[in-house]
Short mmCIF file of C-alpha atoms in Angstrom, two decimals:
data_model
loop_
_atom_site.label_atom_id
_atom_site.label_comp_id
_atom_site.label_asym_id
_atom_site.label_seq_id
_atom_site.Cartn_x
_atom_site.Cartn_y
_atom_site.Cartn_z
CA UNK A 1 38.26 24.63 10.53
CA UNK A 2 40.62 22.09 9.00
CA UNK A 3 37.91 19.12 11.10
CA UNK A 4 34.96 20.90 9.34
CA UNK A 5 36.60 20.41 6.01
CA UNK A 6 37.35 17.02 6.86
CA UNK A 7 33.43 15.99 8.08
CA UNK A 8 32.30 17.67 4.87
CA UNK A 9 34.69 15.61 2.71
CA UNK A 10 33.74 12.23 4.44
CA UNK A 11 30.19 12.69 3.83
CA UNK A 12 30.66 13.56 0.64
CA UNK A 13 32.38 10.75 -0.33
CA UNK A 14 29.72 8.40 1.26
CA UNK A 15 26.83 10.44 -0.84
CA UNK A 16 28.41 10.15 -4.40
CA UNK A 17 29.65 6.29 -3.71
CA UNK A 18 25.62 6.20 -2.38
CA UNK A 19 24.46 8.43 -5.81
CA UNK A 20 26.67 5.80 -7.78
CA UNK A 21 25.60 2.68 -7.28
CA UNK A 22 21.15 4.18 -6.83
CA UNK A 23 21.85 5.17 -10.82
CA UNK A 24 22.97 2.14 -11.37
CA UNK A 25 20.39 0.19 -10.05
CA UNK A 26 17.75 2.79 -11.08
CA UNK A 27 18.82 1.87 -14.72
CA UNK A 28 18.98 -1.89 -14.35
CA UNK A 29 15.72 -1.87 -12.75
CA UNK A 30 13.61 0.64 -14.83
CA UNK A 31 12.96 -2.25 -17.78
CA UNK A 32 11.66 -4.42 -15.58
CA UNK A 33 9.73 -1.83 -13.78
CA UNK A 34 7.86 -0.41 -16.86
CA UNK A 35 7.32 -3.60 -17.92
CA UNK A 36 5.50 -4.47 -14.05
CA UNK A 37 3.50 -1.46 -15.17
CA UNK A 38 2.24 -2.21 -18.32
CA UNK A 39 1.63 -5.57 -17.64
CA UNK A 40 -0.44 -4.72 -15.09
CA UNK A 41 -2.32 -1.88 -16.82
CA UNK A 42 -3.05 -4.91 -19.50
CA UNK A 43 -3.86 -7.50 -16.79
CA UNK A 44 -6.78 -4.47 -15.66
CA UNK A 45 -7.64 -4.41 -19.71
CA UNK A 46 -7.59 -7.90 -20.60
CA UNK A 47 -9.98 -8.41 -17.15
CA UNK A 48 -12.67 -5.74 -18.46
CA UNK A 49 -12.84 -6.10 -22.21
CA UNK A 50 -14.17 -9.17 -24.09
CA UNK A 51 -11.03 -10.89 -25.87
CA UNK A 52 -9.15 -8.93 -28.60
CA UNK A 53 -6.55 -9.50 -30.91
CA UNK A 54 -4.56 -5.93 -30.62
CA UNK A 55 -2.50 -4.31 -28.18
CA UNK A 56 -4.96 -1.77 -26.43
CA UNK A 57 -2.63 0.20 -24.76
CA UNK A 58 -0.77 0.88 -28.15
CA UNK A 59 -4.66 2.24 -29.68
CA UNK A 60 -5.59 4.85 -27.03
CA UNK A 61 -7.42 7.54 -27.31
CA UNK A 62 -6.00 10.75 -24.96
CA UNK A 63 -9.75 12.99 -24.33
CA UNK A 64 -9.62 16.02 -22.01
CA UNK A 65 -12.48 15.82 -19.41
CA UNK A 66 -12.29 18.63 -16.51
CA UNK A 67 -9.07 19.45 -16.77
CA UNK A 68 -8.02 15.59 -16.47
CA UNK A 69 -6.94 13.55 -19.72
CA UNK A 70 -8.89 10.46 -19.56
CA UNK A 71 -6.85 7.29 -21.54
CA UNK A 72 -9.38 4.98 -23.66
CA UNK A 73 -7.62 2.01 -24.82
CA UNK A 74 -9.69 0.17 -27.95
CA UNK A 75 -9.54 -2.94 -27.85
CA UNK A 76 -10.23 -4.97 -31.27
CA UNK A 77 -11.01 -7.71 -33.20
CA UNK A 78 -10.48 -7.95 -36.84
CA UNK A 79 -9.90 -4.47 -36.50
CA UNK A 80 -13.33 -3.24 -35.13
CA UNK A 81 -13.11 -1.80 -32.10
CA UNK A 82 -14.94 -4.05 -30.05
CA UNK A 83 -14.31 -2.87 -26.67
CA UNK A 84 -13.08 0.02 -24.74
CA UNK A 85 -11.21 0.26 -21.32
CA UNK A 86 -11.01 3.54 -19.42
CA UNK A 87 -9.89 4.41 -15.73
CA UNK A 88 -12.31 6.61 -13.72
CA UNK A 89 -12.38 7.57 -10.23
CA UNK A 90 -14.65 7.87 -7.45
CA UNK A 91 -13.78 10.81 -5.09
CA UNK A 92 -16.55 9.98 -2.47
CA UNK A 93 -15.55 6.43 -1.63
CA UNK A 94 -15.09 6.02 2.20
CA UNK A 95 -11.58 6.46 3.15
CA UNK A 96 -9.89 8.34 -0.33
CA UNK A 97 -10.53 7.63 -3.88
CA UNK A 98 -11.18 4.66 -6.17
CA UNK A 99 -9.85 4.32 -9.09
CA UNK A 100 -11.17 1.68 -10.96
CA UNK A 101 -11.26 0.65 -15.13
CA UNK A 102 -14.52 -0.05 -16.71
CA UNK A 103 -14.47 -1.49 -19.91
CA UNK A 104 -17.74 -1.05 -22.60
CA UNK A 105 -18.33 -2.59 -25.32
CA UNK A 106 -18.95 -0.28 -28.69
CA UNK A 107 -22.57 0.91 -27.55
CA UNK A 108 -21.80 1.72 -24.21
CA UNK A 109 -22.64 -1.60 -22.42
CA UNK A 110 -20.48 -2.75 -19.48
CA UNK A 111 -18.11 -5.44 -20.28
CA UNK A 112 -16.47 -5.77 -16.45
CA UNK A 113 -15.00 -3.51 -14.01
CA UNK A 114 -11.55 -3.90 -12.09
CA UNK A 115 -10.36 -1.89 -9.35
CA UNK A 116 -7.22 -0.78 -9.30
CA UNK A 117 -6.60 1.50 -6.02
CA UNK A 118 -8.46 1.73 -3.25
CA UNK A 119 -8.16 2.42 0.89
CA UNK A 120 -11.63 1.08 1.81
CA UNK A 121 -12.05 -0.91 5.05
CA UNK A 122 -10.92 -4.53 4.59
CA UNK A 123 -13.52 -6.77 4.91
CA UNK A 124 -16.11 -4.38 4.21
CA UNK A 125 -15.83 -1.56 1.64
CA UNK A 126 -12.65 -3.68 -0.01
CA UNK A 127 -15.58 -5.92 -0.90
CA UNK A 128 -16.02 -3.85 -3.79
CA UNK A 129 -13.00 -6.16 -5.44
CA UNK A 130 -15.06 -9.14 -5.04
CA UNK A 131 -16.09 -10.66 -8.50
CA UNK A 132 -19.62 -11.05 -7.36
CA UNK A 133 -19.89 -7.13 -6.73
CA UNK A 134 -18.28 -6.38 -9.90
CA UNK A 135 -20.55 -8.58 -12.14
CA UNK A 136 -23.43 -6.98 -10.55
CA UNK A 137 -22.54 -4.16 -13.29
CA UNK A 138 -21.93 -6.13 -16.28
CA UNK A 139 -24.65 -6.26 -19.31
CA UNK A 140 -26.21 -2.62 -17.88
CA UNK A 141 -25.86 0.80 -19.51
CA UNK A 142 -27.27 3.91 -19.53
CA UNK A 143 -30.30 3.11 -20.30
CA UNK A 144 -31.00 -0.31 -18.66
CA UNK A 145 -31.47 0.32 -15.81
CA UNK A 146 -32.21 3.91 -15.84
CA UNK A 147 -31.73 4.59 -11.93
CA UNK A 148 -28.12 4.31 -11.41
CA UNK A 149 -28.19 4.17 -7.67
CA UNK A 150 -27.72 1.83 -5.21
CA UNK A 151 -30.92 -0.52 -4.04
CA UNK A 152 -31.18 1.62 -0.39
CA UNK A 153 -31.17 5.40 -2.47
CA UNK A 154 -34.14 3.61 -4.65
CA UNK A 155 -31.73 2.24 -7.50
CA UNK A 156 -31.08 -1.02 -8.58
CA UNK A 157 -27.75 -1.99 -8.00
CA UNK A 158 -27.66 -3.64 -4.69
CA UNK A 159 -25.36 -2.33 -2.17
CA UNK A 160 -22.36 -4.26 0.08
CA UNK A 161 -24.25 -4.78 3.78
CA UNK A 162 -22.25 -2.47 5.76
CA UNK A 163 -20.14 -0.45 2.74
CA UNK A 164 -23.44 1.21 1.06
CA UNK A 165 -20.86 4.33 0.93
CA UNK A 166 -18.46 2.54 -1.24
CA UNK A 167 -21.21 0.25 -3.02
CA UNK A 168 -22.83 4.18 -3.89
CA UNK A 169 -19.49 5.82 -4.75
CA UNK A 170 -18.84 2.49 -7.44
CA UNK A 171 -22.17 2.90 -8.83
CA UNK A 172 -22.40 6.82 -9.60
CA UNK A 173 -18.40 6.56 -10.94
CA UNK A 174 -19.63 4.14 -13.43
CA UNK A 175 -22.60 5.96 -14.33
CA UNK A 176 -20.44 9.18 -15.07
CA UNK A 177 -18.18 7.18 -16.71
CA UNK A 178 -20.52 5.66 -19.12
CA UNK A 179 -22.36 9.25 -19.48
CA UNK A 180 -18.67 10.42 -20.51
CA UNK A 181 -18.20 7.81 -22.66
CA UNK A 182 -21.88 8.19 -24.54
CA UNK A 183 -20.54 12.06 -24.51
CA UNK A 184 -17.51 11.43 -26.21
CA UNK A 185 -18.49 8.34 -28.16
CA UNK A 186 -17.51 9.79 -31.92
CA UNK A 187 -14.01 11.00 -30.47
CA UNK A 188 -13.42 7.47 -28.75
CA UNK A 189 -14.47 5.23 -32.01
CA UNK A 190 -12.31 7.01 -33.66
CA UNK A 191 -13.34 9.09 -36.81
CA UNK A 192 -15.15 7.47 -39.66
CA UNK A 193 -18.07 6.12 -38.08
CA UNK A 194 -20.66 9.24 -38.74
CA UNK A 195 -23.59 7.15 -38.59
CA UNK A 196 -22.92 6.18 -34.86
CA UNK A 197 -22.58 9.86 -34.14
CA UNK A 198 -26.06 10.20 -35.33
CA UNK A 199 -27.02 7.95 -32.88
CA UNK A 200 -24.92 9.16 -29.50
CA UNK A 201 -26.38 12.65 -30.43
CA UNK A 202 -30.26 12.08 -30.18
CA UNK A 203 -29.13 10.25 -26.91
CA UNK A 204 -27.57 13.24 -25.34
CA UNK A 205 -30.53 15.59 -26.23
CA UNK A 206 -31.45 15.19 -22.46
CA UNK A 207 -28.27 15.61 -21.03
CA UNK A 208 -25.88 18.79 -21.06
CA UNK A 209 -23.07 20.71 -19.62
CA UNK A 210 -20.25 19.62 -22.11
CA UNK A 211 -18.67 21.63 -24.78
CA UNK A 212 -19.89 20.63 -27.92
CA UNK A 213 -17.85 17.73 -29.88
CA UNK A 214 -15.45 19.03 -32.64
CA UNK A 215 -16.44 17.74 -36.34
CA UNK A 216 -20.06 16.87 -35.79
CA UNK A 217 -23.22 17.98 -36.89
CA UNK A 218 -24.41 19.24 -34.00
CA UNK A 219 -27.78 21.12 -34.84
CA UNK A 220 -29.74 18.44 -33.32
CA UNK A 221 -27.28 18.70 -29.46
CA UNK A 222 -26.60 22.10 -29.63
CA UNK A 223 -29.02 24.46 -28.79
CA UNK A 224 -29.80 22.19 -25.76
CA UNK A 225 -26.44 22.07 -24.30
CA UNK A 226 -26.85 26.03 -24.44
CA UNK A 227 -29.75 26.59 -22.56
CA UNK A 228 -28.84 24.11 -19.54
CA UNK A 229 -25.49 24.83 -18.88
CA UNK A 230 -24.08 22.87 -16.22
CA UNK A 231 -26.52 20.71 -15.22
CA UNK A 232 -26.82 16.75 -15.96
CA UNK A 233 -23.32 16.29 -14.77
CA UNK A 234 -23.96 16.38 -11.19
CA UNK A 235 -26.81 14.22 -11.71
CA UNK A 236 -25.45 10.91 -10.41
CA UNK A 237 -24.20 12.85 -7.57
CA UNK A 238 -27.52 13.34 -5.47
CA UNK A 239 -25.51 11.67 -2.60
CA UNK A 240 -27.38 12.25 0.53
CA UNK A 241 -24.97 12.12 3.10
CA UNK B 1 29.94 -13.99 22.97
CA UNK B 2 29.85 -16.57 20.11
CA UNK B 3 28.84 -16.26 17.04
CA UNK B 4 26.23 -18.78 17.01
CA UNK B 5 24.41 -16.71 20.27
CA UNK B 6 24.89 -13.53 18.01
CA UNK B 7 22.85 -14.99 15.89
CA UNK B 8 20.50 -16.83 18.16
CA UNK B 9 19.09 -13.29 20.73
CA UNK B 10 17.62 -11.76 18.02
CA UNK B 11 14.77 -14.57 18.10
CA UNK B 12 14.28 -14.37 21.78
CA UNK B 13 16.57 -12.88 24.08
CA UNK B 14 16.68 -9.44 22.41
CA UNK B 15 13.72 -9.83 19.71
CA UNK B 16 13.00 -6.51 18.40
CA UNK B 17 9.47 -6.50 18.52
CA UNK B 18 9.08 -8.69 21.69
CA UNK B 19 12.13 -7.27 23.66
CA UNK B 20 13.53 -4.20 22.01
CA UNK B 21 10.16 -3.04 21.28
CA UNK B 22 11.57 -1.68 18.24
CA UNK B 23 10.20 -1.01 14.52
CA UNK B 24 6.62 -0.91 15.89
CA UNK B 25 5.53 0.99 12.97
CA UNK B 26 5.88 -1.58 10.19
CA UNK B 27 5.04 -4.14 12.48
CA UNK B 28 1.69 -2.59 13.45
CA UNK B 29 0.66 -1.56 10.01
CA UNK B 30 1.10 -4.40 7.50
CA UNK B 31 0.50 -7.53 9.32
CA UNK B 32 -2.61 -7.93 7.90
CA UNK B 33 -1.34 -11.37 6.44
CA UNK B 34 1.28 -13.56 6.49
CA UNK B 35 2.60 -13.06 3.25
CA UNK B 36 3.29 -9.16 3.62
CA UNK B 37 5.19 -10.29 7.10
CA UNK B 38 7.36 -12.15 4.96
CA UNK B 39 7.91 -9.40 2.26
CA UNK B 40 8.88 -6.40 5.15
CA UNK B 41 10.33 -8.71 7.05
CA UNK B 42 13.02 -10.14 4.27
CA UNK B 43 12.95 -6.57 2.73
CA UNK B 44 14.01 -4.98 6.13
CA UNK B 45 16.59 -8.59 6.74
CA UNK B 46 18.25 -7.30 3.59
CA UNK B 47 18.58 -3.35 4.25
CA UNK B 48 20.01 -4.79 7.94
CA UNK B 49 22.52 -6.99 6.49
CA UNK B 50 23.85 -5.11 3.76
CA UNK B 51 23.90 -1.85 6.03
CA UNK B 52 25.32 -3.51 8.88
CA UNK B 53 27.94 -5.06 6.36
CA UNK B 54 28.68 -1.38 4.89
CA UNK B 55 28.95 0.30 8.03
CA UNK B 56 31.04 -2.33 9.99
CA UNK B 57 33.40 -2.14 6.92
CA UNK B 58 33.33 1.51 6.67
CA UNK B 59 33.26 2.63 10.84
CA UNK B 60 37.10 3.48 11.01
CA UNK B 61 36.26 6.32 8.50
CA UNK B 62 33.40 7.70 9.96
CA UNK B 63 34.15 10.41 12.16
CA UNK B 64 32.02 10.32 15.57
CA UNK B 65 30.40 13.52 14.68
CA UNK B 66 28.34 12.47 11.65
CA UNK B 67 28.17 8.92 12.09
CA UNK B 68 24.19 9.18 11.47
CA UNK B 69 24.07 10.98 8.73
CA UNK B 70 26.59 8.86 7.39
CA UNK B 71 24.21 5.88 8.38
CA UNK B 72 21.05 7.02 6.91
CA UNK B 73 22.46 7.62 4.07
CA UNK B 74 24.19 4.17 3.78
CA UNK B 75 21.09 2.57 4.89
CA UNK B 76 18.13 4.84 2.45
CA UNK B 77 20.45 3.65 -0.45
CA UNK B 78 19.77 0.33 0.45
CA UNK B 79 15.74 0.92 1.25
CA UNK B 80 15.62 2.67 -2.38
CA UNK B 81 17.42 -0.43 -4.25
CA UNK B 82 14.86 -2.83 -2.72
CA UNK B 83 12.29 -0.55 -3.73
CA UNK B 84 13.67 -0.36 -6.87
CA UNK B 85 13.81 -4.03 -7.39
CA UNK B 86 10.80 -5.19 -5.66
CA UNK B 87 8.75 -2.90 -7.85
CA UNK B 88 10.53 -4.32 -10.76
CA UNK B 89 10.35 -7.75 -9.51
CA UNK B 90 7.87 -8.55 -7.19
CA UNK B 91 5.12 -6.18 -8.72
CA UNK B 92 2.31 -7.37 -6.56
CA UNK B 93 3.95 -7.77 -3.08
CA UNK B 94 5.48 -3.95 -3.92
CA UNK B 95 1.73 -3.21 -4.23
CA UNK B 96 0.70 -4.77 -1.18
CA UNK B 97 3.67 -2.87 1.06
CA UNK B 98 3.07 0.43 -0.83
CA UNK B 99 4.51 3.17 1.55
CA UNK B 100 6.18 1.05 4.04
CA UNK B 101 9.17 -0.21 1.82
CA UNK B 102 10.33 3.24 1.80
CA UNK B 103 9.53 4.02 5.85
CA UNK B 104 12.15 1.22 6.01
CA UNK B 105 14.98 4.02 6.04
CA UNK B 106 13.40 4.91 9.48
CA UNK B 107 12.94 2.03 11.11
CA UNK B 108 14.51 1.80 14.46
CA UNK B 109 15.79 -1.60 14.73
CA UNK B 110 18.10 -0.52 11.62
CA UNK B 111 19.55 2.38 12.73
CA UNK B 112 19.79 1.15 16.28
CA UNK B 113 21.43 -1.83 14.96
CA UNK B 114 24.38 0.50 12.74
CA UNK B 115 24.66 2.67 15.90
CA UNK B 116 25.08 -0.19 18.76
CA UNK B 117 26.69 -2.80 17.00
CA UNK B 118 27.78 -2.28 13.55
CA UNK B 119 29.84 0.58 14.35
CA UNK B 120 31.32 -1.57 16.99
CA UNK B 121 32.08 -4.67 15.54
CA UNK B 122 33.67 -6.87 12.79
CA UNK B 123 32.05 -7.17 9.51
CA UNK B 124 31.57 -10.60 10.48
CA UNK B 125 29.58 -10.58 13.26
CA UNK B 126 27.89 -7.56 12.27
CA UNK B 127 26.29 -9.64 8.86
CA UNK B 128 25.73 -12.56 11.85
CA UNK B 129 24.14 -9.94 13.81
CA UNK B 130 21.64 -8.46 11.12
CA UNK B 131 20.73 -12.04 10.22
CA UNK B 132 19.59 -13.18 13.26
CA UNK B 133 18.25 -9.92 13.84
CA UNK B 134 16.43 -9.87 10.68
CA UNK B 135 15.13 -13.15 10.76
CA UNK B 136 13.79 -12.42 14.10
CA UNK B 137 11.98 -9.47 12.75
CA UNK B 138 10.83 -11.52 10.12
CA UNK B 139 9.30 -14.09 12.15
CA UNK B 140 7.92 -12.26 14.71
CA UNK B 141 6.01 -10.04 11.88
CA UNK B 142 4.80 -13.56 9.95
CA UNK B 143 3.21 -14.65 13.51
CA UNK B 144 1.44 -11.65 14.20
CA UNK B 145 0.38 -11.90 9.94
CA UNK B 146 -0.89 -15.50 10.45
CA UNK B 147 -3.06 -14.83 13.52
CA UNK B 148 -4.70 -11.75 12.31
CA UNK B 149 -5.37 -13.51 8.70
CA UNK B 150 -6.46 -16.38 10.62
CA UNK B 151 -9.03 -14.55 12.64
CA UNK B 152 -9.54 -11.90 10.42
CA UNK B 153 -10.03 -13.19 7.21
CA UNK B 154 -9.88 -17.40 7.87
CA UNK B 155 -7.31 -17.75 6.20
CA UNK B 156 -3.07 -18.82 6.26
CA UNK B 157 -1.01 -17.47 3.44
CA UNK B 158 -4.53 -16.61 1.39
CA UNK B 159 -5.02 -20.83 2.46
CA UNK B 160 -8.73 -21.10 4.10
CA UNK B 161 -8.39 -22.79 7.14
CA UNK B 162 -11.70 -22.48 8.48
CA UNK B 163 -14.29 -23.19 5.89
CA UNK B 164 -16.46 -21.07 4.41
CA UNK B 165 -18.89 -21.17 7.42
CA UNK B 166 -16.52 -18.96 9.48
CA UNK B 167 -17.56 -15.92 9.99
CA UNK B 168 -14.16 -13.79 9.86
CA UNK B 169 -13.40 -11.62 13.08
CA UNK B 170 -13.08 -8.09 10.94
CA UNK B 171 -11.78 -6.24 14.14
CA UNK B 172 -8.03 -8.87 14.17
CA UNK B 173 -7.37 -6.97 10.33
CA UNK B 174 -7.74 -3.79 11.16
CA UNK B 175 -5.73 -1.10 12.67
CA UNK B 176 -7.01 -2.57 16.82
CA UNK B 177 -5.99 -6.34 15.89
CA UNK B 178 -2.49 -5.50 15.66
CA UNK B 179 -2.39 -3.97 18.98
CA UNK B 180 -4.86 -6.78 20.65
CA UNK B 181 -2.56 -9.60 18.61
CA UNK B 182 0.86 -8.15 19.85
CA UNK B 183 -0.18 -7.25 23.54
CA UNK B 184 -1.33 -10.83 24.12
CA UNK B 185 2.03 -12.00 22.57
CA UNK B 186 4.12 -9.79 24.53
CA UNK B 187 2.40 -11.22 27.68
CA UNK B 188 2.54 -14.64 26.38
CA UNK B 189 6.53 -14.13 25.69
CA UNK B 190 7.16 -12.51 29.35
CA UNK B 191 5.22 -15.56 30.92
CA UNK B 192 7.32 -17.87 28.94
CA UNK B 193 10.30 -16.38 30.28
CA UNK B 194 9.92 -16.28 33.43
CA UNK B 195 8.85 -19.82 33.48
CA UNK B 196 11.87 -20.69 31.51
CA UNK B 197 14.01 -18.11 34.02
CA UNK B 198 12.87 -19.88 36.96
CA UNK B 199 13.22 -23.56 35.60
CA UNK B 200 16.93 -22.83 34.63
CA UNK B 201 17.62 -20.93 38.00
CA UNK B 202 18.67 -17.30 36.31
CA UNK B 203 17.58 -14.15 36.52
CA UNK B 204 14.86 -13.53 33.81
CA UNK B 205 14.99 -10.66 30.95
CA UNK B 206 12.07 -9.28 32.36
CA UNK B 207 11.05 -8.98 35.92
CA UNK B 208 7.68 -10.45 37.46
CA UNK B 209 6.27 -7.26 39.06
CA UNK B 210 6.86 -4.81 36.66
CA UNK B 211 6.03 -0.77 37.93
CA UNK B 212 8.08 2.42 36.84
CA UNK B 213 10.40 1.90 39.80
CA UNK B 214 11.93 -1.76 37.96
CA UNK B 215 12.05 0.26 34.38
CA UNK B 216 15.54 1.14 33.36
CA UNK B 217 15.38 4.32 32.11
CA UNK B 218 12.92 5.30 35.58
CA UNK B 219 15.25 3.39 37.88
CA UNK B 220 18.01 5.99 38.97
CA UNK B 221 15.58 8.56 39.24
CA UNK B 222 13.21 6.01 41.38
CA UNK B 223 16.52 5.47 43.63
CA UNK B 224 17.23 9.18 43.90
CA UNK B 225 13.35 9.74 45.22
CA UNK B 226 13.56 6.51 48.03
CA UNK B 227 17.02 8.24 48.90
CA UNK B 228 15.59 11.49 49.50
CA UNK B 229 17.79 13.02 46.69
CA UNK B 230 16.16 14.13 43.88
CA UNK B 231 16.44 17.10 43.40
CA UNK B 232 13.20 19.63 43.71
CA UNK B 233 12.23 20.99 40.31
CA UNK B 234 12.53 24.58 41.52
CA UNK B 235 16.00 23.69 42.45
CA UNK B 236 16.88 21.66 39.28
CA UNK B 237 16.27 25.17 37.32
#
């Protein structure tokens, strides 16, 4: 009894002196971890956005989007918001997710992607990091071109030889992304720009399957996004594997 | 033995990838380039040092009966401040390692070497001991790196070597490389030895012919069966 006592003293000993000096470091180290992190998140920002003069990740706007809260971070220059950043994810890439940040300039036009997080195979699907995939993405939107799909499912973005999987997962996370964004577009900017939710609300006539936007004038979107519910989001899905 | 050869077999006479076999894990998984040898390999060189230093200083207190516990903990305190720190530090590399910096509390060469030597031996020669044990981790992991990048991917340390008319061999990055890359060094390192065995007119580490009858941990059981006295399994129950 007396040895048991003993054992469980010993070890105890060894975990506190252990507990001790981890919250010690843990402390020390937690500046200089947060500031890894941000300075990364920033590095993904500044890579996306065309140059601004503010601190994006101080001007963010937190939207809820499927039970997910999406981060936009405005970037800006003479205090017009001149671009935004925003982190989506693909689920269908080929081995896990990707998480990547787009960043759009005010009407919805890709500035630059940057992936953050992926597991694709090296030397193929990883390709998708390569600067000459990304820029095949910058200048297009919505509407140019209209077939957001990759060159082999009829689209026009051409896919990685051998990573048409991860090429296809890119290209429909960017086109929800930017449908998201058009969605949201009033809530994004930021309120007092009514004439530009004119605008994003004759666009989304088509689309629907989103609760309506709080403090708009929604006459026009409405009575659409009632009689379809649920559709128009899965659109860029039509995945065919 | 001095402390100079303390130092000295872990780079070839008791490697722990090439001899021990030991820590295959890490060493299968992120040798995809020389650079992230480096990073486990000085990561896991630190946790081995400062744990054999801890538990050399400590081993009069430890009582037999929870000497691992007692070790793992000494030695995941260690793998968490170097997670801490690289993350803090060394953002990208941290990145690069992602879940391996942690597995480092499991790794068998550090645990083995708390259990055979550290507990056994001065402080002094235990620190000797994890350096040259370390290093030779180290090194062993930045060769393997360096000829998978370099077939993989064309490149040394993200340096092209090849041009841009190579066409990289995919298979040396992923998961088969490592196997293909340390197989062919393993044999490479047995030849070696025996050459170097034979030249210098001792016994080499590793034998020539090599079945399950010349394997340690086979041997006795081997000897019992050419005896005729191993026992029958119905009679062994």
């Amino acid at each position: 009894m007396k040895e048991v006592f003993r054992l469980c003293a010993v070890l105890t000993i060894i975990a506190a002196v252990s507990a001790g000096v981890l919250a010690f470091v843990s402390q020390k180290t937690a500046e200089p971890i947060a500031d890894a992190m941000r300075e990364e998140e920033l590095q993904a920002i500044r890579e996306v956005l065309p140059p601004f003069e503010n601190e994006p990740d101080q001007d963010t706007v937190v939207l809820e989007e499927a039970g997910e809260s999406i981060v936009f971070y405005r970037g800006r220059t003479e205090g017009r918001i001149t671009g935004i950043a925003f982190v989506v994810t693909a689920p269908n890439g080929y081995s896990g997710d990707i998480r990547f940040m787009i960043g759009v300039d005010d009407s919805g036009i890709v500035q630059g992607i940057e992936i953050l997080k992926h597991a694709e195979t090296p030397g193929l699907g990883a390709k998708i990091e390569s600067q000459s995939f990304r820029d095949r993405y910058k200048g297009k939107s919505l509407t140019n071109p209209e077939q957001w799909d990759v060159v082999k499912d009829g689209g026009t973005f051409k896919q990685i030889t051998g990573a048409t999987i991860s090429s296809r997962a890119v290209t429909h996370a960017i086109a929800r992304g930017l449908e998201l964004f058009e969605e949201r577009r009033a809530d994004i900017l930021g309120p007092g720009k009514p004439e530009e939710g004119a605008t994003t609300d004759t666009l989304r006539t088509h689309e629907g399957s989103r609760e309506p936007v709080e403090g708009k004038a929604d006459t026009l979107g409405k009575p659409d996004d009632s009689r379809k519910p649920g559709e128009g989001k899965e659109e860029p899905h039509k995945d065919g594997r | 033995m001095s402390t100079g050869k303390e130092f000295i077999k872990g780079f070839w006479s008791e490697n722990p990838i090439f001899r021990l076999v030991l820590g295959l894990c890490p060493t299968l998984a992120v040798t995809t380039s020389a650079e992230n040898g480096i990073g486990m390999g000085l990561a896991s060189t630190f946790v081995l040092v400062c744990s054999n230093a801890v538990i050399a200083s400590i081993r009069n207190f430890i009582p037999k009966k929870i000497r691992i516990p007692a070790f793992i903990i000494t030695i995941a305190t260690f793998v968490t401040i170097v997670d801490l720190v690289m993350n803090g530090y060394f953002h990208e590399l941290h990145k690069s390692l992602g879940l391996f910096i942690p597995l480092i509390v499991v790794n068998c060469i550090i645990l083995g070497r708390a259990e055979a030597f550290a507990s056994k031996n001065s402080l002094g020669i235990s620190i000797i001991d994890g350096l040259g044990m370390g290093f030779g981790f180290t090194i062993s992991l930045v060769v393997i790196g360096a000829i998978r990048e370099v077939l993989g991917n064309g490149t040394v340390f993200a340096v092209p070597v090849f041009g841009s008319s190579y066409y990289p061999l995919l298979l040396m990055i992923l998961p088969p490389g490592a196997f293909i890359v340390l197989g062919m060094l393993l044999g490479a390192m047995n030849q070696v030895e025996i050459r170097l065995a034979e030249r210098a007119g001792r016994t080499p580490l590793i034998r020539k012919e090599h079945d399950c009858a010349s394997c340690a941990i086979h041997r006795a059981w081997f000897n019992l069966g050419r005896e005729g006295k191993r026992p029958q399994a119905p009679e062994a129950e």
